[in-house]
CSV table of C-alpha atoms in Angstrom, one decimal:
chain,number,residue,atom,x,y,z
A,8,MET,CA,150.0,77.5,140.3
A,9,ALA,CA,146.2,76.9,140.0
A,10,ASN,CA,146.2,77.9,136.3
A,11,VAL,CA,148.5,74.9,135.3
A,12,LEU,CA,146.5,72.3,137.1
A,13,PRO,CA,144.7,69.8,134.8
A,14,LEU,CA,141.2,70.8,133.9
A,15,ALA,CA,139.7,67.9,135.8
A,16,LYS,CA,141.5,68.9,139.0
A,17,ARG,CA,140.4,72.5,138.7
A,18,VAL,CA,136.8,71.4,138.1
A,19,GLN,CA,137.0,69.1,141.2
A,20,ILE,CA,138.2,72.1,143.3
A,21,LEU,CA,135.5,74.4,142.0
A,22,ASN,CA,132.8,71.8,142.7
A,23,LEU,CA,134.1,71.3,146.2
A,24,LEU,CA,134.2,75.1,146.8
A,25,ASN,CA,130.6,75.2,145.6
A,26,GLU,CA,129.4,72.3,147.8
A,27,GLY,CA,130.2,73.8,151.2
A,28,MET,CA,133.6,72.3,151.9
A,29,SER,CA,136.3,74.4,153.7
A,30,MET,CA,139.3,75.5,151.8
A,31,ARG,CA,141.7,73.4,153.9
A,32,ALA,CA,139.6,70.3,153.6
A,33,ILE,CA,139.6,70.8,149.8
A,34,SER,CA,143.4,71.1,149.8
A,35,ARG,CA,143.6,67.7,151.6
A,36,VAL,CA,141.0,66.0,149.5
A,37,ALA,CA,142.4,67.3,146.2
A,38,ASP,CA,146.0,66.9,147.3
A,39,VAL,CA,147.0,70.5,146.5
A,40,SER,CA,148.3,73.4,148.6
A,41,ILE,CA,145.9,75.8,150.4
A,42,ASN,CA,147.5,78.6,148.3
A,43,THR,CA,146.4,76.8,145.1
A,44,VAL,CA,142.8,76.6,146.4
A,45,SER,CA,142.9,80.3,147.4
A,46,LYS,CA,144.4,81.4,144.1
A,47,LEU,CA,141.7,79.4,142.2
A,48,LEU,CA,139.0,81.0,144.3
A,49,VAL,CA,140.2,84.5,143.5
A,50,ASP,CA,140.5,83.7,139.7
A,51,ALA,CA,137.0,82.1,139.8
A,52,GLY,CA,135.5,84.9,141.7
A,53,GLU,CA,136.9,87.6,139.4
A,54,THR,CA,135.8,85.6,136.3
A,55,CYS,CA,132.3,85.0,137.6
A,56,LEU,CA,131.8,88.6,138.6
A,57,ASP,CA,132.7,89.6,135.0
A,58,LEU,CA,130.4,86.8,133.5
A,59,HIS,CA,127.4,87.9,135.6
A,60,ASP,CA,127.9,91.5,134.4
A,61,GLN,CA,128.2,90.4,130.8
A,62,LEU,CA,125.4,87.8,130.7
A,63,VAL,CA,122.7,88.8,133.2
A,64,THR,CA,121.3,91.8,131.3
A,65,HIS,CA,118.1,92.7,129.5
A,66,VAL,CA,116.2,90.2,131.7
A,67,GLN,CA,112.5,90.1,130.8
A,68,ALA,CA,111.2,89.5,134.3
A,69,LYS,CA,107.7,90.3,135.5
A,70,ASN,CA,107.8,89.4,139.2
A,71,LEU,CA,110.9,90.1,141.3
A,72,GLN,CA,111.5,89.4,145.0
A,73,ALA,CA,114.3,90.9,147.1
A,74,ASP,CA,115.7,90.0,150.5
A,75,GLU,CA,118.9,90.2,152.6
A,76,ILE,CA,120.8,87.4,154.4
A,77,TRP,CA,123.3,88.0,157.3
A,78,SER,CA,126.8,86.7,157.7
A,79,PHE,CA,130.1,88.2,158.9
A,80,CYS,CA,133.8,88.4,158.0
A,81,TYR,CA,136.6,87.9,160.5
A,82,ALA,CA,134.4,88.8,163.6
A,83,LYS,CA,130.9,89.8,164.4
A,84,GLN,CA,130.3,93.5,164.3
A,85,LYS,CA,130.1,93.8,168.1
A,86,ASN,CA,133.5,92.1,168.5
A,87,VAL,CA,135.4,94.1,165.8
A,88,PRO,CA,136.6,96.9,168.2
A,89,ASP,CA,138.4,94.3,170.4
A,90,ALA,CA,139.5,92.0,167.6
A,91,LYS,CA,143.2,91.6,167.0
A,92,ALA,CA,144.4,93.0,163.6
A,93,ALA,CA,140.9,93.2,162.2
A,94,PRO,CA,141.2,93.7,158.4
A,95,GLU,CA,139.2,96.2,156.3
A,96,GLY,CA,135.7,94.8,155.8
A,97,ALA,CA,135.6,92.9,159.1
A,98,GLY,CA,132.2,92.7,160.8
A,99,ASP,CA,128.6,92.0,159.7
A,100,VAL,CA,128.1,91.5,156.0
A,101,TRP,CA,124.6,91.5,154.5
A,102,THR,CA,124.1,89.8,151.1
A,103,TRP,CA,121.3,91.5,149.2
A,104,THR,CA,119.7,89.2,146.6
A,105,CYS,CA,117.0,89.8,143.9
A,106,LEU,CA,115.3,86.8,142.3
A,107,ASP,CA,113.0,86.5,139.3
A,108,SER,CA,110.1,84.5,140.8
A,109,ASP,CA,109.3,82.8,137.5
A,110,SER,CA,112.7,81.6,136.2
A,111,LYS,CA,114.3,81.6,139.7
A,112,LEU,CA,117.2,83.6,138.2
A,113,ILE,CA,119.3,85.6,140.7
A,114,VAL,CA,119.2,88.9,138.8
A,115,SER,CA,121.5,90.8,141.2
A,116,TYR,CA,123.4,90.4,144.4
A,117,LEU,CA,125.4,92.7,146.7
A,118,ALA,CA,127.6,92.0,149.7
A,119,SER,CA,127.6,95.1,151.9
A,120,GLY,CA,126.1,96.7,155.0
A,121,ARG,CA,122.4,97.0,155.6
A,122,THR,CA,122.3,100.7,155.0
A,123,GLN,CA,120.3,103.1,152.8
A,124,SER,CA,123.3,103.7,150.5
A,125,ALA,CA,123.7,99.9,150.0
A,126,ALA,CA,120.0,99.6,149.2
A,127,ILE,CA,120.2,102.3,146.6
A,128,HIS,CA,123.2,100.8,145.0
A,129,PHE,CA,121.6,97.4,145.0
A,130,MET,CA,118.3,98.6,143.5
A,131,LYS,CA,120.0,100.6,140.8
A,132,ASP,CA,121.9,97.5,139.7
A,133,VAL,CA,118.6,95.5,139.7
A,134,ALA,CA,116.9,98.2,137.5
A,135,SER,CA,119.8,98.2,135.1
A,136,ARG,CA,119.5,94.5,134.4
A,137,ILE,CA,115.8,94.2,133.5
A,138,THR,CA,113.6,95.4,130.7
A,139,GLY,CA,110.0,96.6,131.0
A,140,ARG,CA,107.8,97.2,134.0
A,141,VAL,CA,108.0,94.7,136.9
A,142,GLN,CA,106.3,93.9,140.1
A,143,LEU,CA,108.7,93.9,143.1
A,144,THR,CA,108.2,92.6,146.6
A,145,THR,CA,110.7,93.1,149.4
A,146,ASP,CA,110.7,92.5,153.1
A,147,GLY,CA,109.8,95.3,155.5
A,148,HIS,CA,113.3,96.8,155.7
A,149,ASN,CA,112.8,100.6,155.8
A,150,SER,CA,115.6,101.4,153.3
A,151,TYR,CA,113.7,99.8,150.4
A,152,PRO,CA,111.0,102.4,149.6
A,153,TYR,CA,113.4,105.3,148.9
A,154,ALA,CA,115.9,103.0,147.1
A,155,VAL,CA,113.2,101.6,144.8
A,156,HIS,CA,112.0,105.2,144.0
A,157,VAL,CA,115.5,106.3,143.2
A,158,ALA,CA,116.2,103.2,141.0
A,159,PHE,CA,112.9,102.7,139.2
A,160,GLY,CA,111.1,106.0,139.4
A,161,LYS,CA,107.4,105.2,138.5
A,162,ASN,CA,108.2,102.2,136.4
A,163,VAL,CA,107.5,99.6,139.0
A,164,ASP,CA,104.6,98.0,141.0
A,165,PHE,CA,106.2,97.8,144.5
A,166,ALA,CA,105.0,96.2,147.7
A,167,GLN,CA,106.5,95.1,151.0
A,168,LEU,CA,105.7,92.0,153.0
A,169,VAL,CA,106.1,93.1,156.6
A,170,LYS,CA,106.4,90.2,159.0
A,171,THR,CA,106.0,90.3,162.8
A,172,TYR,CA,107.9,88.0,165.1
A,173,GLY,CA,107.4,86.7,168.6
A,174,ALA,CA,109.9,85.8,171.3
A,175,GLU,CA,112.8,83.6,170.3
A,176,GLY,CA,112.0,79.9,170.5
A,177,GLY,CA,112.6,78.0,173.8
A,178,SER,CA,113.4,79.2,177.2
A,179,GLY,CA,116.8,77.6,177.9
A,180,PRO,CA,120.1,77.1,176.1
A,181,GLU,CA,118.3,76.0,172.9
A,182,ARG,CA,117.2,79.6,172.3
A,183,LYS,CA,120.4,80.3,170.4
A,184,TYR,CA,119.6,77.5,167.9
A,185,SER,CA,115.9,78.5,167.4
A,186,PRO,CA,114.9,81.4,165.2
A,187,PRO,CA,112.1,83.8,166.3
A,188,VAL,CA,108.6,82.6,165.5
A,189,CYS,CA,106.8,84.5,162.7
A,190,THR,CA,103.5,85.5,164.2
A,191,GLY,CA,102.0,87.2,161.2
A,192,ALA,CA,102.6,89.2,158.0
A,193,HIS,CA,100.8,92.0,156.2
A,194,LYS,CA,101.1,93.4,152.7
A,195,VAL,CA,101.9,97.0,152.2
A,196,VAL,CA,101.5,98.5,148.8
A,197,ARG,CA,104.1,101.2,148.3
A,198,GLN,CA,103.8,102.1,144.6
A,199,GLY,CA,101.8,101.3,141.5
A,200,ASN,CA,99.2,98.5,141.4
A,201,PRO,CA,100.9,95.2,142.4
A,202,ASP,CA,99.0,91.9,142.0
A,203,GLN,CA,98.0,91.0,145.6
A,204,SER,CA,98.4,87.3,144.9
A,205,LYS,CA,102.0,87.7,144.0
A,206,ILE,CA,103.1,89.8,146.9
A,207,SER,CA,105.5,87.3,148.5
A,208,THR,CA,109.2,86.8,149.4
A,209,SER,CA,108.9,83.0,149.7
A,210,HIS,CA,111.0,82.2,146.6
A,211,VAL,CA,113.9,84.5,147.4
A,212,GLU,CA,113.9,83.3,151.0
A,213,ARG,CA,114.1,79.7,149.8
A,214,ALA,CA,117.0,80.7,147.5
A,215,ASN,CA,118.7,82.3,150.5
A,216,LEU,CA,118.3,79.0,152.4
A,217,THR,CA,120.0,77.2,149.4
A,218,MET,CA,122.9,79.7,149.7
A,219,ARG,CA,123.3,79.2,153.5
A,220,MET,CA,123.2,75.4,153.1
A,221,GLY,CA,125.5,75.4,150.1
A,222,MET,CA,128.3,77.8,151.3
A,223,ARG,CA,130.3,76.9,154.3
A,224,ARG,CA,130.9,80.6,155.0
A,225,PHE,CA,127.3,81.1,155.9
A,226,THR,CA,127.1,78.2,158.5
A,227,ARG,CA,126.0,79.5,161.9
A,228,LEU,CA,127.8,78.8,165.2
A,229,THR,CA,131.1,77.6,163.7
A,230,ASN,CA,134.4,79.1,162.9
A,231,ALA,CA,133.9,78.6,159.1
A,232,HIS,CA,133.0,82.2,158.5
A,233,SER,CA,135.0,84.2,155.9
A,234,LYS,CA,138.2,85.8,157.2
A,235,LYS,CA,138.5,88.2,154.2
A,236,TYR,CA,135.8,90.3,152.6
A,237,ALA,CA,137.3,89.7,149.1
A,238,ASN,CA,137.1,85.9,149.5
A,239,HIS,CA,133.6,86.2,150.8
A,240,LEU,CA,132.6,88.1,147.6
A,241,TYR,CA,134.4,85.7,145.4
A,242,ALA,CA,132.7,82.7,147.0
A,243,LEU,CA,129.3,84.4,146.3
A,244,ALA,CA,130.2,85.1,142.7
A,245,LEU,CA,131.1,81.5,142.1
A,246,PHE,CA,128.0,80.2,143.9
A,247,PHE,CA,125.6,82.5,141.9
A,248,MET,CA,127.3,81.6,138.6
A,249,HIS,CA,126.8,77.9,139.3
A,250,TYR,CA,123.2,78.5,140.6
A,251,ASN,CA,122.2,80.5,137.6
A,252,PHE,CA,123.9,78.6,134.8
A,253,VAL,CA,124.9,75.1,135.9
A,254,ARG,CA,122.3,73.9,138.4
A,255,GLN,CA,119.0,72.6,137.2
A,256,HIS,CA,116.1,74.0,139.2
A,257,LYS,CA,113.6,71.4,140.3
A,258,ALA,CA,110.6,73.7,139.6
A,259,HIS,CA,111.1,73.8,135.8
A,260,LYS,CA,113.9,71.2,135.2
A,261,LEU,CA,116.1,74.0,133.6
A,262,SER,CA,118.8,76.2,134.8
A,263,PRO,CA,117.5,79.7,135.8
A,264,ALA,CA,119.5,81.2,133.0
A,265,MET,CA,117.8,78.9,130.5
A,266,ALA,CA,114.4,79.6,131.9
A,267,ALA,CA,115.1,83.4,131.7
A,268,GLY,CA,116.2,83.1,128.0
A,269,ILE,CA,119.8,84.2,128.8
A,270,THR,CA,121.3,80.9,127.4
A,271,ASP,CA,120.1,78.1,125.3
A,272,ARG,CA,122.0,75.3,127.0
A,273,LEU,CA,122.9,73.9,130.4
A,274,TRP,CA,126.4,75.0,131.4
A,275,SER,CA,128.9,72.7,133.2
A,276,MET,CA,131.6,73.5,135.7
A,277,GLU,CA,134.1,72.8,132.9
A,278,ASP,CA,132.6,75.8,131.0
A,279,ILE,CA,133.4,78.0,134.0
A,280,ALA,CA,136.9,76.5,134.5
A,281,GLU,CA,137.7,77.1,130.8
A,282,ARG,CA,136.6,80.8,131.0
A,283,ILE,CA,138.7,81.2,134.1
A,284,GLU,CA,141.7,79.9,132.3
A,285,THR,CA,141.0,82.2,129.3
A,286,ARG,CA,140.7,85.2,131.5
A,287,VAL,CA,143.9,84.4,133.6
A,288,ASN,CA,146.0,83.8,130.4
A,289,GLN,CA,144.9,86.9,128.6
A,290,PRO,CA,148.0,88.9,127.7
A,291,LYS,CA,148.6,91.9,130.0
A,292,ALA,CA,149.5,95.3,128.8
A,293,ARG,CA,153.3,95.8,128.9
A,294,GLY,CA,154.5,98.5,131.2
A,295,PRO,CA,157.3,101.0,130.6
A,296,TYR,CA,160.7,99.4,130.0
A,297,LYS,CA,163.2,99.9,132.9
A,298,VAL,CA,166.9,99.4,132.7
A,299,ARG,CA,168.0,96.7,135.1
A,300,LYS,CA,170.4,98.2,137.7
A,301,PRO,CA,173.4,96.1,138.7
A,302,ARG,CA,173.4,94.8,142.3
A,303,SER,CA,177.2,94.7,142.6
A,304,GLU,CA,180.3,95.5,140.7
A,305,ASP,CA,180.4,92.0,139.4
A,306,ASP,CA,177.0,92.4,137.9
A,307,ALA,CA,178.1,95.6,136.2
A,308,ARG,CA,181.0,93.8,134.5
């Protein structure tokens, strides 16, 4: 069982999960079963989801940026109808992220579809975690204006950075490896009076690149994608907990959580591992007592 492994071994597995190594590769390197790695990922994910909800609150942010990044579970959306035994949650998964541009803190994240309802849910969560009036910049996705209005009301200065793209790079087989070329961008003020110089999504897009580089599940053109939606979410939760509390950002030499005033110290992976153990070992509420029925006449005697 993962919860009886030595602390050093659990920390090693968590670090490898966070550094883009596949679960089977981790089981070989750490000399543990794949089930142990999977169980630890589930426990870590559940713990990190709880910690994010408990700790990332009342954030005094002034300049937020939001964006979405694509991935998929089990199969790409177009292949799901023909996929064999596709589980619930199979298909395209968009990870919505909102970043405080000053502290580089990931304020909120959501793994869902790229729909209006997902945008509303995401923006409501963002609004619930911050204090005061903020400036918010998103990309040109048309679900944002209504979602921002529902979540923030008039208490936001909101703008969108709308980018235009040309044809995909190259003319031969290399096209699949080359993203479309950005040919221009224009700023669209949607609400309030945002500072024109701060209408940008550069910081959140760079954070999304860090996520794609750091998590094996986001690697393109491989079979390393998530096979289960739950594990995809747990991997995100662990990554963002590490990003916010453990990793020092090169811009200010602090963790984003320290820069945002959420914590006064740099966390370690040992801190997260210990909180996982505490959560897993919490006593469970005892259910109703049931009389054990004998399986045979000998048991009855």
